Amino acid sequence: MSTSLAVPPPSSLEELRLYKCLPIPRGSINDVWELQAIRMVIIHNVLIRAYNSMLHYSTQVSPDDAKRVSSFIRYCDVMNATLHEHHHVEESSYFPWLEERLGAGSMVANVEGHHAFETPFKAFEELVASIRDEKAPFVPDEFRSAVYGFLPPLLDHLMAEVETIRVDKVKHIPEVEMRKMESDTEKMIRKHSNVTTSVQACAVNGDEKYGLWFPPAPAPVLWVCMNITYRFNSDIWAFGACTKNRKIKPEFAAYEPELEPESS
C-alpha cells in the first residue's frame, strides 16, 4: 500500500529538506512482469535524486558566479527534459497499451497524477528559462521555493504510479505481448531521445546498488558516455547526485533506497 511522500516544504528556506528515494520492489529484472515495477522505481528514483541535487546545489551556487549559474541551469533543463520524456513515453505508448489489457480507466489516475503538479512545475520551468535567458537573476531562495512548489505532489504521483503496474496487476498478460511491448518501447525511446544526454542524465542520478543495469544501453554506448562525452559537459553533470559511474555522493547517501520488506 502506498503512503504519502508529500512532506511539507521546510518552514524556512534556510532549512534544506531533501527526499527519500522509493524502496526497490523485490523480484527479478529477468522476469518481464516483475520488471515493470522495478524499472519504474529505478526511473522515478533518478528523478528524485535529480531534484534533491538541485535543492542541494542551489545552496552552493553563488548568484555572482555567472558561469556556474549557467552550468547549473543547463543541468536543470536537462533533468526537466528527462521528466518530460518519461511522461511522453508513458502517455503516448505505455499507458494506452496497458489500458487495452487491464481495462478502461486503469491508467487514468496515472495521467491525472501528471497533471496534479503541472502548474507549479510549469512555473519552475519558466523560472529556469528566465534565468537561462538572463531575464532574471538566480536567487537561491526563489529557486528552492519553486522546487518545493511541485516536488511533494510529484513524489506522491511517483509512488502511486508504481502500484498500478505491480506484478499482480500485469501477470495475466501473455509473455509474448509483454516482450513485444518491451521491444517497441525501447525502439521508441531510442528514436526520440538524445542517447548520450539521456544516458548521462540517468547515470549521474543512477543507482549503483540496485540499478547498475539501467539505463539499458549497449555496453560500448555506456562506456563512451561515461568516459568520453561526459567530459564535454562535465560542468553540467557535476551537479548530479552521483559520480559519472553512478556512485552516490556522500551528501545524498542518507536518501538512498532499501529493498521493500519481504511479503509475509
CSV table of N, CA, C and O in Angstrom, one decimal, residues 78-152:
chain,number,residue,atom,x,y,z
A,78,VAL,N,18.2,19.9,-18.5
A,78,VAL,CA,18.3,18.5,-19.0
A,78,VAL,C,17.4,17.6,-18.1
A,78,VAL,O,16.8,16.7,-18.7
A,79,MET,N,17.5,17.8,-16.8
A,79,MET,CA,16.7,16.9,-16.0
A,79,MET,C,15.2,17.1,-16.1
A,79,MET,O,14.4,16.2,-16.0
A,80,ASN,N,14.8,18.4,-16.3
A,80,ASN,CA,13.4,18.6,-16.6
A,80,ASN,C,12.9,18.0,-17.9
A,80,ASN,O,11.8,17.4,-18.0
A,81,ALA,N,13.8,18.0,-18.9
A,81,ALA,CA,13.5,17.3,-20.2
A,81,ALA,C,13.4,15.8,-20.0
A,81,ALA,O,12.6,15.1,-20.6
A,82,THR,N,14.2,15.3,-19.1
A,82,THR,CA,14.2,13.8,-18.8
A,82,THR,C,12.8,13.5,-18.2
A,82,THR,O,12.2,12.4,-18.5
A,83,LEU,N,12.3,14.3,-17.3
A,83,LEU,CA,10.9,14.1,-16.8
A,83,LEU,C,9.9,14.1,-17.9
A,83,LEU,O,9.0,13.2,-17.9
A,84,HIS,N,10.0,15.1,-18.7
A,84,HIS,CA,9.0,15.2,-19.9
A,84,HIS,C,9.1,14.0,-20.8
A,84,HIS,O,8.1,13.5,-21.2
A,85,GLU,N,10.3,13.5,-21.1
A,85,GLU,CA,10.5,12.3,-21.9
A,85,GLU,C,9.8,11.1,-21.3
A,85,GLU,O,9.2,10.3,-22.0
A,86,HIS,N,10.0,11.0,-20.0
A,86,HIS,CA,9.5,9.8,-19.3
A,86,HIS,C,7.9,9.8,-19.4
A,86,HIS,O,7.3,8.8,-19.7
A,87,HIS,N,7.3,11.0,-19.2
A,87,HIS,CA,5.9,11.1,-19.2
A,87,HIS,C,5.3,11.0,-20.6
A,87,HIS,O,4.3,10.4,-20.9
A,88,HIS,N,6.1,11.4,-21.6
A,88,HIS,CA,5.7,11.3,-23.0
A,88,HIS,C,5.6,9.8,-23.4
A,88,HIS,O,4.6,9.4,-24.0
A,89,VAL,N,6.6,9.0,-23.0
A,89,VAL,CA,6.6,7.6,-23.3
A,89,VAL,C,5.4,6.9,-22.6
A,89,VAL,O,4.7,6.1,-23.2
A,90,GLU,N,5.1,7.3,-21.4
A,90,GLU,CA,4.0,6.7,-20.7
A,90,GLU,C,2.7,7.0,-21.3
A,90,GLU,O,1.9,6.1,-21.6
A,91,GLU,N,2.4,8.3,-21.6
A,91,GLU,CA,1.1,8.7,-22.1
A,91,GLU,C,0.9,8.4,-23.6
A,91,GLU,O,-0.3,8.1,-24.0
A,92,SER,N,1.9,8.3,-24.4
A,92,SER,CA,1.7,8.1,-25.8
A,92,SER,C,1.8,6.6,-26.1
A,92,SER,O,1.2,6.2,-27.2
A,93,SER,N,2.4,5.8,-25.3
A,93,SER,CA,2.6,4.4,-25.6
A,93,SER,C,2.2,3.4,-24.5
A,93,SER,O,1.4,2.6,-24.6
A,94,TYR,N,3.0,3.6,-23.4
A,94,TYR,CA,2.9,2.6,-22.3
A,94,TYR,C,1.5,2.5,-21.7
A,94,TYR,O,1.0,1.4,-21.5
A,95,PHE,N,1.0,3.6,-21.3
A,95,PHE,CA,-0.3,3.6,-20.6
A,95,PHE,C,-1.5,3.1,-21.5
A,95,PHE,O,-2.3,2.3,-21.1
A,96,PRO,N,-1.5,3.6,-22.8
A,96,PRO,CA,-2.6,3.1,-23.7
A,96,PRO,C,-2.5,1.6,-23.9
A,96,PRO,O,-3.5,0.9,-23.9
A,97,TRP,N,-1.3,1.1,-24.0
A,97,TRP,CA,-1.1,-0.4,-24.2
A,97,TRP,C,-1.6,-1.1,-22.9
A,97,TRP,O,-2.2,-2.1,-23.1
A,98,LEU,N,-1.3,-0.6,-21.8
A,98,LEU,CA,-1.7,-1.3,-20.5
A,98,LEU,C,-3.3,-1.2,-20.4
A,98,LEU,O,-3.9,-2.2,-20.0
A,99,GLU,N,-3.8,-0.1,-20.8
A,99,GLU,CA,-5.3,0.1,-20.6
A,99,GLU,C,-6.0,-0.9,-21.5
A,99,GLU,O,-7.1,-1.4,-21.1
A,100,GLU,N,-5.5,-1.3,-22.7
A,100,GLU,CA,-6.1,-2.3,-23.5
A,100,GLU,C,-6.2,-3.6,-22.8
A,100,GLU,O,-7.0,-4.4,-23.1
A,101,ARG,N,-5.2,-3.9,-21.9
A,101,ARG,CA,-5.1,-5.2,-21.3
A,101,ARG,C,-5.6,-5.2,-19.9
A,101,ARG,O,-6.0,-6.3,-19.4
A,102,LEU,N,-5.6,-4.1,-19.2
A,102,LEU,CA,-6.0,-4.0,-17.8
A,102,LEU,C,-7.4,-3.5,-17.6
A,102,LEU,O,-8.0,-3.5,-16.5
A,103,GLY,N,-8.0,-2.9,-18.7
A,103,GLY,CA,-9.3,-2.4,-18.6
A,103,GLY,C,-9.4,-0.8,-18.7
A,103,GLY,O,-8.4,-0.1,-18.3
A,104,ALA,N,-10.4,-0.4,-19.3
A,104,ALA,CA,-10.6,1.1,-19.5
A,104,ALA,C,-10.5,1.8,-18.1
A,104,ALA,O,-11.2,1.4,-17.2
A,105,GLY,N,-9.8,2.9,-18.1
A,105,GLY,CA,-9.7,3.7,-16.9
A,105,GLY,C,-8.6,3.2,-15.9
A,105,GLY,O,-8.4,3.9,-14.9
A,106,SER,N,-7.9,2.1,-16.2
A,106,SER,CA,-7.0,1.6,-15.3
A,106,SER,C,-5.7,2.5,-15.1
A,106,SER,O,-5.0,2.5,-14.1
A,107,MET,N,-5.5,3.3,-16.1
A,107,MET,CA,-4.3,4.2,-16.1
A,107,MET,C,-4.7,5.7,-15.9
A,107,MET,O,-3.9,6.6,-15.9
A,108,VAL,N,-6.0,6.0,-15.8
A,108,VAL,CA,-6.5,7.3,-15.7
A,108,VAL,C,-5.8,8.1,-14.5
A,108,VAL,O,-5.4,9.2,-14.6
A,109,ALA,N,-5.7,7.4,-13.4
A,109,ALA,CA,-5.1,8.1,-12.2
A,109,ALA,C,-3.7,8.5,-12.4
A,109,ALA,O,-3.2,9.5,-11.9
A,110,ASN,N,-3.0,7.7,-13.2
A,110,ASN,CA,-1.6,8.0,-13.5
A,110,ASN,C,-1.5,9.3,-14.3
A,110,ASN,O,-0.6,10.1,-14.1
A,111,VAL,N,-2.3,9.4,-15.3
A,111,VAL,CA,-2.3,10.6,-16.2
A,111,VAL,C,-2.7,11.8,-15.3
A,111,VAL,O,-2.2,12.9,-15.4
A,112,GLU,N,-3.8,11.6,-14.5
A,112,GLU,CA,-4.2,12.7,-13.6
A,112,GLU,C,-3.0,13.1,-12.7
A,112,GLU,O,-2.9,14.3,-12.3
A,113,GLY,N,-2.3,12.1,-12.3
A,113,GLY,CA,-1.1,12.4,-11.4
A,113,GLY,C,-0.1,13.3,-12.1
A,113,GLY,O,0.5,14.1,-11.5
A,114,HIS,N,0.0,13.1,-13.4
A,114,HIS,CA,0.9,14.0,-14.2
A,114,HIS,C,0.4,15.5,-14.1
A,114,HIS,O,1.2,16.4,-14.0
A,115,HIS,N,-0.9,15.6,-14.2
A,115,HIS,CA,-1.5,17.0,-14.2
A,115,HIS,C,-1.5,17.6,-12.8
A,115,HIS,O,-1.6,18.8,-12.7
A,116,ALA,N,-1.4,16.8,-11.7
A,116,ALA,CA,-1.5,17.3,-10.4
A,116,ALA,C,-0.4,18.3,-10.0
A,116,ALA,O,-0.6,19.2,-9.2
A,117,PHE,N,0.8,18.1,-10.6
A,117,PHE,CA,1.9,19.1,-10.3
A,117,PHE,C,2.2,20.0,-11.5
A,117,PHE,O,3.2,20.7,-11.5
A,118,GLU,N,1.4,19.9,-12.5
A,118,GLU,CA,1.6,20.6,-13.8
A,118,GLU,C,1.8,22.1,-13.6
A,118,GLU,O,2.8,22.7,-14.2
A,119,THR,N,0.9,22.7,-12.9
A,119,THR,CA,1.0,24.2,-12.8
A,119,THR,C,2.3,24.7,-12.1
A,119,THR,O,3.0,25.5,-12.6
A,120,PRO,N,2.6,24.1,-10.9
A,120,PRO,CA,3.8,24.6,-10.2
A,120,PRO,C,5.1,24.1,-10.9
A,120,PRO,O,6.1,24.8,-10.9
A,121,PHE,N,5.0,23.0,-11.6
A,121,PHE,CA,6.2,22.6,-12.4
A,121,PHE,C,6.4,23.5,-13.6
A,121,PHE,O,7.6,23.9,-13.9
A,122,LYS,N,5.3,24.0,-14.2
A,122,LYS,CA,5.5,24.9,-15.3
A,122,LYS,C,6.1,26.2,-14.8
A,122,LYS,O,6.9,26.8,-15.5
A,123,ALA,N,5.7,26.6,-13.6
A,123,ALA,CA,6.2,27.9,-13.0
A,123,ALA,C,7.7,27.7,-12.8
A,123,ALA,O,8.5,28.6,-13.0
A,124,PHE,N,8.1,26.5,-12.3
A,124,PHE,CA,9.5,26.2,-12.1
A,124,PHE,C,10.3,26.3,-13.4
A,124,PHE,O,11.4,26.9,-13.5
A,125,GLU,N,9.7,25.7,-14.5
A,125,GLU,CA,10.4,25.7,-15.8
A,125,GLU,C,10.5,27.1,-16.3
A,125,GLU,O,11.6,27.5,-16.9
A,126,GLU,N,9.5,27.9,-16.1
A,126,GLU,CA,9.6,29.3,-16.6
A,126,GLU,C,10.6,30.1,-15.8
A,126,GLU,O,11.3,30.9,-16.4
A,127,LEU,N,10.8,29.8,-14.5
A,127,LEU,CA,11.8,30.4,-13.7
A,127,LEU,C,13.2,30.0,-14.3
A,127,LEU,O,14.1,30.9,-14.5
A,128,VAL,N,13.4,28.7,-14.5
A,128,VAL,CA,14.7,28.3,-15.0
A,128,VAL,C,15.0,28.9,-16.4
A,128,VAL,O,16.1,29.3,-16.6
A,129,ALA,N,13.9,29.0,-17.2
A,129,ALA,CA,14.1,29.6,-18.6
A,129,ALA,C,14.5,31.1,-18.4
A,129,ALA,O,15.4,31.6,-19.2
A,130,SER,N,13.9,31.8,-17.5
A,130,SER,CA,14.2,33.2,-17.4
A,130,SER,C,15.6,33.4,-16.9
A,130,SER,O,16.3,34.4,-17.3
A,131,ILE,N,16.1,32.5,-16.0
A,131,ILE,CA,17.5,32.6,-15.5
A,131,ILE,C,18.4,32.3,-16.7
A,131,ILE,O,19.4,33.0,-16.9
A,132,ARG,N,18.1,31.2,-17.4
A,132,ARG,CA,18.9,30.8,-18.5
A,132,ARG,C,19.1,31.9,-19.6
A,132,ARG,O,20.2,32.2,-20.1
A,133,ASP,N,18.0,32.6,-19.9
A,133,ASP,CA,17.9,33.6,-20.9
A,133,ASP,C,18.4,35.0,-20.3
A,133,ASP,O,18.2,36.0,-21.0
A,134,GLU,N,18.8,35.0,-19.1
A,134,GLU,CA,19.3,36.2,-18.4
A,134,GLU,C,18.2,37.3,-18.3
A,134,GLU,O,18.5,38.5,-18.4
A,135,LYS,N,17.0,36.9,-18.2
A,135,LYS,CA,15.9,37.8,-18.0
A,135,LYS,C,15.6,38.0,-16.5
A,135,LYS,O,14.9,38.9,-16.1
A,136,ALA,N,16.2,37.1,-15.7
A,136,ALA,CA,16.0,37.2,-14.2
A,136,ALA,C,17.3,36.7,-13.6
A,136,ALA,O,18.0,35.8,-14.1
A,137,PRO,N,17.6,37.2,-12.4
A,137,PRO,CA,18.8,36.7,-11.7
A,137,PRO,C,18.5,35.4,-11.0
A,137,PRO,O,17.4,35.0,-10.8
A,138,PHE,N,19.6,34.6,-10.7
A,138,PHE,CA,19.4,33.4,-9.9
A,138,PHE,C,19.4,33.8,-8.5
A,138,PHE,O,20.3,34.3,-7.9
A,139,VAL,N,18.2,33.6,-7.9
A,139,VAL,CA,18.0,33.9,-6.4
A,139,VAL,C,17.8,32.5,-5.8
A,139,VAL,O,16.7,31.9,-5.9
A,140,PRO,N,18.7,32.0,-5.0
A,140,PRO,CA,18.6,30.7,-4.4
A,140,PRO,C,17.3,30.4,-3.7
A,140,PRO,O,16.7,29.3,-3.9
A,141,ASP,N,16.9,31.3,-2.8
A,141,ASP,CA,15.6,31.1,-2.1
A,141,ASP,C,14.4,31.0,-3.0
A,141,ASP,O,13.6,30.1,-2.8
A,142,GLU,N,14.4,31.8,-4.0
A,142,GLU,CA,13.3,31.8,-5.0
A,142,GLU,C,13.3,30.5,-5.8
A,142,GLU,O,12.3,29.8,-6.0
A,143,PHE,N,14.5,30.0,-6.1
A,143,PHE,CA,14.7,28.8,-6.9
A,143,PHE,C,14.2,27.6,-6.0
A,143,PHE,O,13.4,26.8,-6.5
A,144,ARG,N,14.6,27.5,-4.8
A,144,ARG,CA,14.2,26.4,-3.9
A,144,ARG,C,12.7,26.4,-3.6
A,144,ARG,O,12.0,25.4,-3.6
A,145,SER,N,12.1,27.6,-3.5
A,145,SER,CA,10.7,27.8,-3.3
A,145,SER,C,9.9,27.2,-4.5
A,145,SER,O,8.9,26.5,-4.3
A,146,ALA,N,10.4,27.4,-5.7
A,146,ALA,CA,9.8,26.9,-6.9
A,146,ALA,C,9.9,25.4,-6.9
A,146,ALA,O,8.9,24.7,-7.3
A,147,VAL,N,11.0,24.8,-6.5
A,147,VAL,CA,11.1,23.3,-6.5
A,147,VAL,C,10.2,22.7,-5.4
A,147,VAL,O,9.5,21.8,-5.7
A,148,TYR,N,10.1,23.3,-4.3
A,148,TYR,CA,9.3,22.8,-3.2
A,148,TYR,C,7.8,23.0,-3.6
A,148,TYR,O,6.9,22.3,-3.1
A,149,GLY,N,7.5,23.9,-4.6
A,149,GLY,CA,6.1,24.0,-5.0
A,149,GLY,C,5.6,22.9,-5.7
A,149,GLY,O,4.4,22.6,-5.6
A,150,PHE,N,6.4,22.1,-6.5
A,150,PHE,CA,5.9,21.0,-7.3
A,150,PHE,C,6.4,19.6,-6.8
A,150,PHE,O,5.8,18.6,-7.1
A,151,LEU,N,7.4,19.6,-6.0
A,151,LEU,CA,8.0,18.3,-5.6
A,151,LEU,C,7.1,17.4,-4.8
A,151,LEU,O,7.0,16.2,-5.1
A,152,PRO,N,6.4,17.9,-3.7
A,152,PRO,CA,5.6,17.0,-3.0
A,152,PRO,C,4.5,16.3,-3.8
A,152,PRO,O,4.4,15.0,-3.7
